[in-house]
């Protein structure tokens, strides 16, 4: 049953038509701010985003030109930036617009870019959904397991310098998740001299997947007979696992 649900969850996202509903991530493109950020380390100026640990994530907006804004936002005027180093893990966190519903399928998506493609550590950057805020009084990795990881950014697809890359995945909600945390969850750089890097983040979304498969329809009833026609070139017959060729 679980396998079928995952298959339907995946199918719903790619079906034609409006399969996805509203974005549950407020200010997902970092457009809204309290005060124009004129310094680094000002994620709190893009509410309701907040910093969940003692590190110092950044929020930048084109309202204030700065060399730290190394690339244009993917959309709009704002973006966030995370710094990763030895013993230093920055995160972005935000409360969702509404709690997730148990057993329902959701589609998460964000876009990331890095200033050091060769240093970027794959299969560790992603998103964690939780019922309560995940916080820490330290600056190291948060001890939680993300539901979505950047597995699309594999070794066969080299990252490009300061180019937006899509990170996405499907989530089956346990129920009551109200907080989203973004960052590195499994690995940090090992040596300070050669491994520190930035990750820019923009266009974060989490959308419930809505499906309508129509009325129940019997395609093959208990007494129905369906003739199968071989479509593989050269094939002329079928052999079932019972040995039958009917």
Short mmCIF file of N, CA and C in Angstrom, two decimals, residues 81-183:
data_model
loop_
_atom_site.label_atom_id
_atom_site.label_comp_id
_atom_site.label_asym_id
_atom_site.label_seq_id
_atom_site.Cartn_x
_atom_site.Cartn_y
_atom_site.Cartn_z
N UNK A 81 21.44 33.38 2.12
CA UNK A 81 22.75 32.76 1.93
C UNK A 81 23.18 32.05 3.20
N UNK A 82 23.75 30.85 3.02
CA UNK A 82 24.23 30.01 4.11
C UNK A 82 25.72 29.79 3.95
N UNK A 83 26.45 29.89 5.04
CA UNK A 83 27.89 29.65 5.05
C UNK A 83 28.18 28.33 5.75
N UNK A 84 29.03 27.51 5.13
CA UNK A 84 29.40 26.20 5.69
C UNK A 84 30.90 26.10 5.80
N UNK A 85 31.37 25.68 6.96
CA UNK A 85 32.81 25.62 7.24
C UNK A 85 33.04 24.53 8.28
N UNK A 86 34.27 24.33 8.66
CA UNK A 86 34.59 23.36 9.71
C UNK A 86 33.91 23.79 11.01
N UNK A 87 33.03 22.93 11.55
CA UNK A 87 32.36 23.25 12.79
C UNK A 87 31.40 24.42 12.71
N UNK A 88 30.97 24.78 11.51
CA UNK A 88 30.08 25.95 11.35
C UNK A 88 28.98 25.60 10.36
N UNK A 89 27.76 25.49 10.84
CA UNK A 89 26.62 25.12 10.00
C UNK A 89 25.52 26.16 10.16
N UNK A 90 25.26 26.90 9.11
CA UNK A 90 24.18 27.87 9.13
C UNK A 90 22.90 27.25 8.57
N UNK A 91 21.75 27.73 9.06
CA UNK A 91 20.45 27.20 8.64
C UNK A 91 19.46 28.34 8.43
N UNK A 92 18.43 28.03 7.66
CA UNK A 92 17.27 28.91 7.50
C UNK A 92 16.06 28.17 8.06
N UNK A 93 15.23 28.83 8.84
CA UNK A 93 14.05 28.18 9.41
C UNK A 93 12.85 29.11 9.29
N UNK A 94 11.67 28.49 9.16
CA UNK A 94 10.45 29.28 9.00
C UNK A 94 9.24 28.46 9.45
N UNK A 95 8.27 29.09 10.13
CA UNK A 95 7.02 28.38 10.43
C UNK A 95 6.15 28.31 9.18
N UNK A 96 5.48 27.19 8.98
CA UNK A 96 4.61 27.03 7.81
C UNK A 96 3.29 27.77 8.02
N UNK A 97 2.58 27.99 6.94
CA UNK A 97 1.30 28.69 7.02
C UNK A 97 0.25 27.86 7.74
N UNK A 98 0.38 26.53 7.67
CA UNK A 98 -0.56 25.65 8.36
C UNK A 98 0.11 24.31 8.60
N UNK A 99 -0.31 23.56 9.62
CA UNK A 99 0.30 22.25 9.89
C UNK A 99 0.01 21.28 8.75
N UNK A 100 0.93 20.33 8.56
CA UNK A 100 0.73 19.31 7.54
C UNK A 100 -0.24 18.26 8.05
N UNK A 101 -0.94 17.63 7.12
CA UNK A 101 -1.96 16.63 7.47
C UNK A 101 -1.38 15.23 7.33
N UNK A 102 -1.62 14.42 8.33
CA UNK A 102 -1.06 13.06 8.38
C UNK A 102 -1.46 12.26 7.15
N UNK A 103 -0.46 11.60 6.56
CA UNK A 103 -0.70 10.72 5.43
C UNK A 103 -0.83 11.41 4.10
N UNK A 104 -0.83 12.75 4.07
CA UNK A 104 -0.98 13.46 2.81
C UNK A 104 0.39 13.67 2.15
N UNK A 105 0.35 13.82 0.83
CA UNK A 105 1.56 13.98 0.04
C UNK A 105 1.84 15.47 -0.20
N UNK A 106 3.10 15.86 -0.04
CA UNK A 106 3.53 17.24 -0.27
C UNK A 106 4.75 17.25 -1.18
N UNK A 107 4.88 18.31 -1.95
CA UNK A 107 6.00 18.46 -2.86
C UNK A 107 6.84 19.65 -2.42
N UNK A 108 8.12 19.38 -2.07
CA UNK A 108 9.04 20.44 -1.65
C UNK A 108 9.97 20.80 -2.79
N UNK A 109 10.29 22.10 -2.88
CA UNK A 109 11.19 22.56 -3.93
C UNK A 109 11.92 23.82 -3.47
N UNK A 110 13.19 23.91 -3.82
CA UNK A 110 13.96 25.14 -3.62
C UNK A 110 15.06 25.19 -4.68
N UNK A 111 15.66 26.34 -4.83
CA UNK A 111 16.76 26.51 -5.78
C UNK A 111 18.00 26.97 -5.01
N UNK A 112 19.13 26.35 -5.33
CA UNK A 112 20.38 26.65 -4.63
C UNK A 112 21.47 26.96 -5.64
N UNK A 113 22.46 27.71 -5.20
CA UNK A 113 23.64 28.02 -6.01
C UNK A 113 24.82 28.15 -5.08
N UNK A 114 26.01 27.92 -5.58
CA UNK A 114 27.20 27.99 -4.74
C UNK A 114 28.33 28.74 -5.43
N UNK A 115 29.17 29.36 -4.62
CA UNK A 115 30.33 30.07 -5.15
C UNK A 115 31.54 29.16 -5.29
N UNK A 116 31.43 27.91 -4.79
CA UNK A 116 32.54 26.95 -4.84
C UNK A 116 32.01 25.58 -5.28
N UNK A 117 31.74 25.40 -6.58
CA UNK A 117 31.16 24.12 -7.02
C UNK A 117 32.01 22.90 -6.67
N UNK A 118 33.33 23.04 -6.69
CA UNK A 118 34.19 21.89 -6.40
C UNK A 118 34.23 21.55 -4.92
N UNK A 119 33.91 22.49 -4.07
CA UNK A 119 33.92 22.24 -2.63
C UNK A 119 32.57 21.80 -2.09
N UNK A 120 31.52 22.07 -2.84
CA UNK A 120 30.17 21.75 -2.39
C UNK A 120 30.06 20.26 -2.07
N UNK A 121 29.57 19.94 -0.87
CA UNK A 121 29.41 18.55 -0.45
C UNK A 121 28.00 18.10 -0.80
N UNK A 122 27.90 17.10 -1.65
CA UNK A 122 26.61 16.63 -2.12
C UNK A 122 25.95 15.69 -1.11
N UNK A 123 24.66 15.48 -1.31
CA UNK A 123 23.86 14.54 -0.50
C UNK A 123 23.85 14.89 0.98
N UNK A 124 23.90 16.17 1.29
CA UNK A 124 23.82 16.60 2.69
C UNK A 124 22.95 17.83 2.86
N UNK A 125 22.78 18.62 1.78
CA UNK A 125 22.00 19.85 1.85
C UNK A 125 20.54 19.53 1.53
N UNK A 126 19.63 19.99 2.39
CA UNK A 126 18.23 19.65 2.15
C UNK A 126 17.29 20.36 3.10
N UNK A 127 16.15 19.69 3.38
CA UNK A 127 15.08 20.31 4.17
C UNK A 127 14.52 19.32 5.18
N UNK A 128 14.24 19.84 6.37
CA UNK A 128 13.66 19.03 7.45
C UNK A 128 12.35 19.67 7.90
N UNK A 129 11.31 18.85 8.01
CA UNK A 129 10.01 19.30 8.49
C UNK A 129 9.76 18.71 9.88
N UNK A 130 9.27 19.53 10.80
CA UNK A 130 9.11 19.08 12.19
C UNK A 130 7.89 19.71 12.84
N UNK A 131 7.40 19.03 13.88
CA UNK A 131 6.25 19.56 14.63
C UNK A 131 6.66 20.75 15.50
N UNK A 132 7.86 20.68 16.05
CA UNK A 132 8.38 21.74 16.91
C UNK A 132 9.62 22.37 16.27
N UNK A 133 9.96 23.59 16.63
CA UNK A 133 11.17 24.20 16.08
C UNK A 133 12.40 23.38 16.44
N UNK A 134 13.29 23.22 15.48
CA UNK A 134 14.58 22.56 15.73
C UNK A 134 15.60 23.66 16.01
N UNK A 135 16.13 23.69 17.21
CA UNK A 135 17.05 24.76 17.60
C UNK A 135 18.29 24.18 18.26
N UNK A 136 19.32 25.02 18.35
CA UNK A 136 20.56 24.60 18.99
C UNK A 136 21.28 25.84 19.52
N UNK A 137 21.99 25.67 20.62
CA UNK A 137 22.81 26.75 21.16
C UNK A 137 24.24 26.67 20.64
N UNK A 138 24.46 25.76 19.69
CA UNK A 138 25.79 25.59 19.10
C UNK A 138 25.75 26.01 17.64
N UNK A 139 26.87 25.80 16.93
CA UNK A 139 26.97 26.17 15.52
C UNK A 139 27.25 24.97 14.62
N UNK A 140 27.14 23.78 15.19
CA UNK A 140 27.44 22.57 14.43
C UNK A 140 26.16 22.01 13.80
N UNK A 141 26.28 20.86 13.14
CA UNK A 141 25.14 20.26 12.47
C UNK A 141 23.98 20.00 13.43
N UNK A 142 22.77 20.27 12.97
CA UNK A 142 21.59 19.92 13.76
C UNK A 142 21.38 18.42 13.69
N UNK A 143 21.03 17.83 14.80
CA UNK A 143 20.93 16.37 14.88
C UNK A 143 19.58 15.83 14.47
N UNK A 144 19.13 16.17 13.27
CA UNK A 144 17.86 15.66 12.75
C UNK A 144 18.09 15.10 11.35
N UNK A 145 17.14 14.30 10.90
CA UNK A 145 17.24 13.68 9.58
C UNK A 145 16.31 14.40 8.61
N UNK A 146 16.82 14.93 7.51
CA UNK A 146 15.97 15.66 6.55
C UNK A 146 15.10 14.72 5.75
N UNK A 147 13.92 15.19 5.38
CA UNK A 147 13.04 14.40 4.50
C UNK A 147 13.41 14.58 3.03
N UNK A 148 14.09 15.68 2.71
CA UNK A 148 14.50 15.96 1.32
C UNK A 148 15.98 16.28 1.30
N UNK A 149 16.72 15.65 0.38
CA UNK A 149 18.14 15.92 0.20
C UNK A 149 18.42 16.27 -1.26
N UNK A 150 19.57 16.85 -1.50
CA UNK A 150 19.95 17.30 -2.85
C UNK A 150 20.49 16.14 -3.69
N UNK A 151 19.78 15.04 -3.73
CA UNK A 151 20.26 13.87 -4.47
C UNK A 151 20.26 14.09 -5.97
N UNK A 152 19.55 15.11 -6.46
CA UNK A 152 19.57 15.41 -7.89
C UNK A 152 20.94 15.93 -8.34
N UNK A 153 21.67 16.53 -7.40
CA UNK A 153 22.98 17.10 -7.72
C UNK A 153 24.03 16.02 -7.56
N UNK A 154 24.02 15.03 -8.45
CA UNK A 154 24.93 13.90 -8.32
C UNK A 154 26.25 14.15 -9.04
N UNK A 155 27.16 13.23 -8.87
CA UNK A 155 28.51 13.39 -9.42
C UNK A 155 28.52 13.44 -10.94
N UNK A 156 27.48 12.91 -11.58
CA UNK A 156 27.41 12.91 -13.04
C UNK A 156 26.88 14.23 -13.59
N UNK A 157 26.46 15.13 -12.70
CA UNK A 157 25.96 16.44 -13.12
C UNK A 157 26.78 17.50 -12.41
N UNK A 158 27.89 17.94 -12.99
CA UNK A 158 28.75 18.92 -12.33
C UNK A 158 28.01 20.22 -12.01
N UNK A 159 28.20 20.71 -10.80
CA UNK A 159 27.62 21.99 -10.44
C UNK A 159 28.29 23.12 -11.20
N UNK A 160 27.54 24.16 -11.48
CA UNK A 160 28.06 25.31 -12.20
C UNK A 160 28.26 26.47 -11.23
N UNK A 161 29.24 27.27 -11.50
CA UNK A 161 29.56 28.41 -10.63
C UNK A 161 28.40 29.41 -10.61
N UNK A 162 27.84 29.64 -9.40
CA UNK A 162 26.81 30.64 -9.18
C UNK A 162 25.65 30.51 -10.17
N UNK A 163 25.23 29.26 -10.40
CA UNK A 163 24.08 28.98 -11.26
C UNK A 163 23.01 28.26 -10.43
N UNK A 164 21.77 28.67 -10.60
CA UNK A 164 20.69 28.09 -9.80
C UNK A 164 20.43 26.65 -10.19
N UNK A 165 20.36 25.78 -9.16
CA UNK A 165 20.08 24.36 -9.35
C UNK A 165 18.86 23.99 -8.51
N UNK A 166 18.03 23.12 -9.04
CA UNK A 166 16.78 22.73 -8.38
C UNK A 166 17.02 21.56 -7.44
N UNK A 167 16.51 21.69 -6.22
CA UNK A 167 16.50 20.60 -5.24
C UNK A 167 15.03 20.38 -4.87
N UNK A 168 14.54 19.15 -5.05
CA UNK A 168 13.12 18.90 -4.84
C UNK A 168 12.89 17.47 -4.36
N UNK A 169 11.72 17.23 -3.80
CA UNK A 169 11.37 15.89 -3.36
C UNK A 169 9.97 15.84 -2.80
N UNK A 170 9.47 14.61 -2.61
CA UNK A 170 8.13 14.39 -2.11
C UNK A 170 8.19 13.98 -0.65
N UNK A 171 7.18 14.41 0.10
CA UNK A 171 7.13 14.12 1.53
C UNK A 171 5.74 13.59 1.88
N UNK A 172 5.68 12.48 2.58
CA UNK A 172 4.43 12.00 3.16
C UNK A 172 4.41 12.47 4.61
N UNK A 173 3.48 13.33 4.94
CA UNK A 173 3.47 13.95 6.27
C UNK A 173 3.11 12.96 7.36
N UNK A 174 3.82 13.06 8.48
CA UNK A 174 3.44 12.28 9.65
C UNK A 174 2.24 12.88 10.35
N UNK A 175 2.08 14.21 10.14
CA UNK A 175 0.95 14.92 10.73
C UNK A 175 1.41 15.93 11.76
N UNK A 176 1.00 17.18 11.59
CA UNK A 176 1.31 18.22 12.56
C UNK A 176 2.62 18.95 12.34
N UNK A 177 3.35 18.62 11.27
CA UNK A 177 4.60 19.36 11.01
C UNK A 177 4.29 20.82 10.74
N UNK A 178 4.96 21.71 11.46
CA UNK A 178 4.66 23.14 11.37
C UNK A 178 5.89 23.99 11.08
N UNK A 179 7.08 23.36 11.04
CA UNK A 179 8.31 24.13 10.85
C UNK A 179 9.18 23.51 9.77
N UNK A 180 9.82 24.36 8.99
CA UNK A 180 10.74 23.95 7.93
C UNK A 180 12.13 24.49 8.25
N UNK A 181 13.12 23.61 8.17
CA UNK A 181 14.52 24.01 8.40
C UNK A 181 15.34 23.57 7.20
N UNK A 182 16.15 24.49 6.67
CA UNK A 182 16.96 24.25 5.47
C UNK A 182 18.43 24.41 5.82
N UNK A 183 19.26 23.48 5.33
CA UNK A 183 20.71 23.59 5.55
C UNK A 183 21.39 22.26 5.29
#
